Backbone as a printed PyTorch tensor [residue, N CA C, xyz], in Angstrom:
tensor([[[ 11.2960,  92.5550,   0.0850],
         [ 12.1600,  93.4630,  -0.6380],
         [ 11.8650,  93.3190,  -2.1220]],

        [[ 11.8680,  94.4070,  -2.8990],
         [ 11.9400,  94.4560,  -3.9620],
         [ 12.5550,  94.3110,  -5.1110]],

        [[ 12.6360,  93.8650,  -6.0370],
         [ 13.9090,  93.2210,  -6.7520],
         [ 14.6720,  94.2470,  -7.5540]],

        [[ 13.3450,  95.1190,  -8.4650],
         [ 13.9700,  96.0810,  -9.1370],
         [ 13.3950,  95.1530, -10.7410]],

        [[ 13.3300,  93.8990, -10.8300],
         [ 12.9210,  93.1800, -11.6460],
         [ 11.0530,  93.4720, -12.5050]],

        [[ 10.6770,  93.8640, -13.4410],
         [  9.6010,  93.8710, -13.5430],
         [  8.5680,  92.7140, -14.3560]],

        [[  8.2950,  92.7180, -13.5770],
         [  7.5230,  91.2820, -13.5470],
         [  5.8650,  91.2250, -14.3840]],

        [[  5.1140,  92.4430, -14.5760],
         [  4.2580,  92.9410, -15.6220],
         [  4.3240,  93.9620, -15.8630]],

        [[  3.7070,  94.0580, -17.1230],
         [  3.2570,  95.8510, -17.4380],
         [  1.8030,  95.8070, -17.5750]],

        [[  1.1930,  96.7120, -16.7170],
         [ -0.3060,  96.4950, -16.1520],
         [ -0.7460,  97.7260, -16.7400]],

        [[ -2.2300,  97.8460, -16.7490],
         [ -2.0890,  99.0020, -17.0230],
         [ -3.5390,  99.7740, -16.1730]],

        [[ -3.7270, 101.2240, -15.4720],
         [ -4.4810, 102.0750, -14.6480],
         [ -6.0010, 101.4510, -15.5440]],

        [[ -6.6560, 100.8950, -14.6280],
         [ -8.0610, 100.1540, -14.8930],
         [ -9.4880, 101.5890, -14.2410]],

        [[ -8.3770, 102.2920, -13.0040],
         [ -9.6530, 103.1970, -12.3960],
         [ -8.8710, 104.1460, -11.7350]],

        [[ -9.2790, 105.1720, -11.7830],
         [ -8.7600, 106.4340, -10.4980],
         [-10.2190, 106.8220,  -9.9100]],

        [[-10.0500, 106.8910,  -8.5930],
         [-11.3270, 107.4480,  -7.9520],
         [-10.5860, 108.2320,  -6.6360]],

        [[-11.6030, 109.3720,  -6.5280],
         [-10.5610, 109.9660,  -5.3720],
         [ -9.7820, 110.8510,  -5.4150]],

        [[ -9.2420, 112.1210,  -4.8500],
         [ -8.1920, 112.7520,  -4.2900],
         [ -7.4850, 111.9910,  -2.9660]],

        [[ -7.2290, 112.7110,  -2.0060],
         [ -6.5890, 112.0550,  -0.7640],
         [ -7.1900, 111.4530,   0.0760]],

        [[ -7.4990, 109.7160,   0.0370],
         [ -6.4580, 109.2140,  -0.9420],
         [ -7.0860, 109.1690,  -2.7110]],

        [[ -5.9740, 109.1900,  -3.2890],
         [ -6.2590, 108.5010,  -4.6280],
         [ -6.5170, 106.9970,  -4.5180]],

        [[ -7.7630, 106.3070,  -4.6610],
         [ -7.2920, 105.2810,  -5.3660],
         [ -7.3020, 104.9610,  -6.6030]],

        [[ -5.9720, 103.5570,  -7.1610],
         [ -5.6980, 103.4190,  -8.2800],
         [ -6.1010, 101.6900,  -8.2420]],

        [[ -6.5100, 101.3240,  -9.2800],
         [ -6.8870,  99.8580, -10.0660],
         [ -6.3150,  99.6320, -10.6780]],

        [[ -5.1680,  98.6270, -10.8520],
         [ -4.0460,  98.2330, -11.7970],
         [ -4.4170,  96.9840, -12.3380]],

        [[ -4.3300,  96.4350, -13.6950],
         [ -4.6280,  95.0800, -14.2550],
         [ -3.4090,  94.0770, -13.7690]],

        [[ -3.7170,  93.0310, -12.8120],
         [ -2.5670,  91.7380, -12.9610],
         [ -2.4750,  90.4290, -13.8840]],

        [[ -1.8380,  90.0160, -14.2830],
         [ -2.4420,  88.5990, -15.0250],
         [ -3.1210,  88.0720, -14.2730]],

        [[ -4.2990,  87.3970, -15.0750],
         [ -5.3780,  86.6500, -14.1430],
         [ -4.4130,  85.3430, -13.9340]],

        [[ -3.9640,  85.0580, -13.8700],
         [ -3.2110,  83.7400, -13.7760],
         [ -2.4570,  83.5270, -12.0210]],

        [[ -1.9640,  84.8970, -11.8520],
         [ -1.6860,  85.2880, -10.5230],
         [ -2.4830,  85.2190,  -9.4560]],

        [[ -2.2330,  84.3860,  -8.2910],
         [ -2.2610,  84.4320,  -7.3860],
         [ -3.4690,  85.5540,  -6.7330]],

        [[ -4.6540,  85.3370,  -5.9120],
         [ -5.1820,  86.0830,  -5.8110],
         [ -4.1790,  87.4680,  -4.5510]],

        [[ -4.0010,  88.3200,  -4.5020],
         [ -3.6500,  89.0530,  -3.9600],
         [ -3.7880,  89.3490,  -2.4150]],

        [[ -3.2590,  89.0150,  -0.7650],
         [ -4.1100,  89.0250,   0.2420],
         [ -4.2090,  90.6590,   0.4120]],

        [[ -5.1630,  91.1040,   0.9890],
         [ -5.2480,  92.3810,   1.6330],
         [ -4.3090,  92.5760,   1.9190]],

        [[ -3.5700,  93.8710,   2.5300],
         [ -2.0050,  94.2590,   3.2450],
         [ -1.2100,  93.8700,   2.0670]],

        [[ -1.2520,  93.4060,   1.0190],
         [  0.5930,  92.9590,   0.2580],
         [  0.4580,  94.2010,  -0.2670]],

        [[  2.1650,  94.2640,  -0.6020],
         [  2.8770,  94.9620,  -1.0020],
         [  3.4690,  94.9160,  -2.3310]],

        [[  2.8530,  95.9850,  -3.4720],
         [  3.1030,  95.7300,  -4.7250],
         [  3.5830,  97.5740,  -5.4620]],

        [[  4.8520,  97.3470,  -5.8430],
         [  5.3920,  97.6950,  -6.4850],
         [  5.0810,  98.4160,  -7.9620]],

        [[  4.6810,  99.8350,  -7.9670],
         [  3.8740, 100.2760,  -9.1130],
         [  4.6650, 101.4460,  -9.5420]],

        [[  5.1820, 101.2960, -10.9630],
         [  6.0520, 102.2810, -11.4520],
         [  7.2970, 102.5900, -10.1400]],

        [[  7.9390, 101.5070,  -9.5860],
         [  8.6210, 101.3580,  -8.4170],
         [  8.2640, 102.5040,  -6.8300]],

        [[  6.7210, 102.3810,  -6.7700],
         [  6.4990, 102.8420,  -5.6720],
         [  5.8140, 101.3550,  -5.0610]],

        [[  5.9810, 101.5750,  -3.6030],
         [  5.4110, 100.6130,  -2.6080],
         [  4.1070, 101.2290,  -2.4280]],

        [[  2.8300, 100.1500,  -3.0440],
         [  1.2990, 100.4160,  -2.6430],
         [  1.0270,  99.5150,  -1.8600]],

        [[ -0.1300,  99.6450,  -1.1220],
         [ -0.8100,  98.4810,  -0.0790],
         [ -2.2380,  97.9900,  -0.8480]],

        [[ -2.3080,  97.0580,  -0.8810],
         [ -3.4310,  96.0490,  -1.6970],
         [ -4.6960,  96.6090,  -0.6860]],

        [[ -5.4570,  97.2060,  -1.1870],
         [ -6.9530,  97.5360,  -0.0330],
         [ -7.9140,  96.4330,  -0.7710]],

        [[ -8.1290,  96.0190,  -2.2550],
         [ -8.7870,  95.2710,  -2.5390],
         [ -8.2270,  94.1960,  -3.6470]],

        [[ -9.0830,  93.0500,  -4.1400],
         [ -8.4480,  92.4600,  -4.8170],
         [ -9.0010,  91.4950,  -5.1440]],

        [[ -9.3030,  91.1710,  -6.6530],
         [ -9.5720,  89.8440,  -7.2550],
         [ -9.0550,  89.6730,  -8.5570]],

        [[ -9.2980,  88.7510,  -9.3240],
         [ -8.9900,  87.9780, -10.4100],
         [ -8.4570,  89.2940, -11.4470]],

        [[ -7.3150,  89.2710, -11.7240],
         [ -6.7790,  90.1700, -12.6000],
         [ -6.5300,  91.9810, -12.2250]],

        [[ -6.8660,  92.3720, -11.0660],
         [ -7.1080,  93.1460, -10.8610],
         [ -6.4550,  93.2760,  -9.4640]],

        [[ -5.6620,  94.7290,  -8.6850],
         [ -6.2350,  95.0260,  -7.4560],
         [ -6.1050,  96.4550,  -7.7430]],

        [[ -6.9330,  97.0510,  -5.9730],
         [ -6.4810,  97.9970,  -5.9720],
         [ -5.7450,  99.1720,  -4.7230]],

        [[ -5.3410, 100.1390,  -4.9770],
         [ -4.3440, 100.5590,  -3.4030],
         [ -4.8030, 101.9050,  -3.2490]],

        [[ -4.6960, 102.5440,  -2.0690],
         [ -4.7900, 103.7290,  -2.2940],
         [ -3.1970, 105.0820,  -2.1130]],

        [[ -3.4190, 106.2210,  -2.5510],
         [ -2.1750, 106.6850,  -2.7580],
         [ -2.7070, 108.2180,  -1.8940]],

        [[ -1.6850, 108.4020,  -1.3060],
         [ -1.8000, 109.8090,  -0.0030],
         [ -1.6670, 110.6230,  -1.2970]],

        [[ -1.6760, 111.7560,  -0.8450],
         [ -1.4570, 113.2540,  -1.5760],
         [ -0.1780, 113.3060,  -1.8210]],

        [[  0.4740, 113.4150,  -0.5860],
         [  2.1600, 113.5190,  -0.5940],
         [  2.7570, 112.6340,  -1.3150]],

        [[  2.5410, 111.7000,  -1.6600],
         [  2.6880, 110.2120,  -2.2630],
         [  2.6490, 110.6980,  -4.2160]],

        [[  1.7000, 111.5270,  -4.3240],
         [  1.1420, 111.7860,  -5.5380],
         [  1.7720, 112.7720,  -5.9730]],

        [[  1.7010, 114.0240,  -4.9420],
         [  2.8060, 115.1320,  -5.4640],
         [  4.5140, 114.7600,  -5.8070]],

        [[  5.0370, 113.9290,  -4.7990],
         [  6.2630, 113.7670,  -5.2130],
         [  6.4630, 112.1610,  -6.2520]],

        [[  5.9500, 111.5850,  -6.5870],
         [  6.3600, 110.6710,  -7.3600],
         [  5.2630, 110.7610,  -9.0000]],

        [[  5.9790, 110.0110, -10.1440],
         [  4.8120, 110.0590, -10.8040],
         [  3.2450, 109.4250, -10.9680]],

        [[  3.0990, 108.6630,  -9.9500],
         [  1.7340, 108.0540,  -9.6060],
         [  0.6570, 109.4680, -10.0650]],

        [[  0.8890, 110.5100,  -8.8030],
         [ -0.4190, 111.3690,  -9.1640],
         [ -0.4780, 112.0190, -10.5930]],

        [[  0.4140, 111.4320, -11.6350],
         [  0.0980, 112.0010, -13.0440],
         [ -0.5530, 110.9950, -13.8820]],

        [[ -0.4490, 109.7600, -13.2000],
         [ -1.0780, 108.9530, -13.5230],
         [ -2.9460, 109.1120, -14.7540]],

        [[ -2.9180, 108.6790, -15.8350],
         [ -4.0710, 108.7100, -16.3000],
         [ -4.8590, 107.1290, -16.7920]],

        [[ -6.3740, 106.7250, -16.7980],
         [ -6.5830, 105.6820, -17.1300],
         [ -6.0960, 104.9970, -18.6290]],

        [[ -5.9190, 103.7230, -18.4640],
         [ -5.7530, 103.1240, -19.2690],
         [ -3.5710, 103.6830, -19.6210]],

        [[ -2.8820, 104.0870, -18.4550],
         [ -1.5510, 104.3620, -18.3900],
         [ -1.2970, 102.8460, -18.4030]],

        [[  0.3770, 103.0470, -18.6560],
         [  1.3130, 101.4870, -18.5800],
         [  1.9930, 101.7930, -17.7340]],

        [[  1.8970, 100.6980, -16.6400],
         [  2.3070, 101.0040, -14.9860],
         [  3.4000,  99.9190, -14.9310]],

        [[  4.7750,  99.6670, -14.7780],
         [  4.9770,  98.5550, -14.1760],
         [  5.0150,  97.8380, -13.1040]],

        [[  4.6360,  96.6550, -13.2970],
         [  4.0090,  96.0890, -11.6520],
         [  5.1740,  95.0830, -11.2320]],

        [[  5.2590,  95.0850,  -9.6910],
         [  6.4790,  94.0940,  -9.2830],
         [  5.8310,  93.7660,  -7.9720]]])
């Protein structure tokens, strides 16, 4: 569950893609490497970790996902908050 708490402000590293979008968000490198499947919290949407290393992961985002929230307005180098 999600706290509602934000825990960084990351910011859009890559967009590649229509459906899906994927997005590349910066984490502190200090964090924990990320496993595949987690669940991270971006501008309070639930993404799924498809990849992931040192400072970095990334998720992908459906269409429907993009039309109704602000993810698909998303541009590089945006301030995302991450939880």
């Amino acid at each position: 569950m999600f706290t509602g708490l934000i825990e960084h402000v990351g910011s859009v590293l890559a967009l590649q893609g229509g459906d899906p979008l994927r997005i590349s968000v910066s984490i502190p490198e200090q964090w924990p490497l990320l496993p595949l499947g987690s669940s991270v919290a971006v501008d309070g949407c639930c993404l799924t970790a498809v990849s992931a290393k040192a400072g970095r992961f990334t998720a992908e985002i459906g269409a429907e996902t993009a039309r109704r929230t602000t993810l698909g307005t998303l541009r590089v180098n945006a301030s995302v908050n991450v939880e």
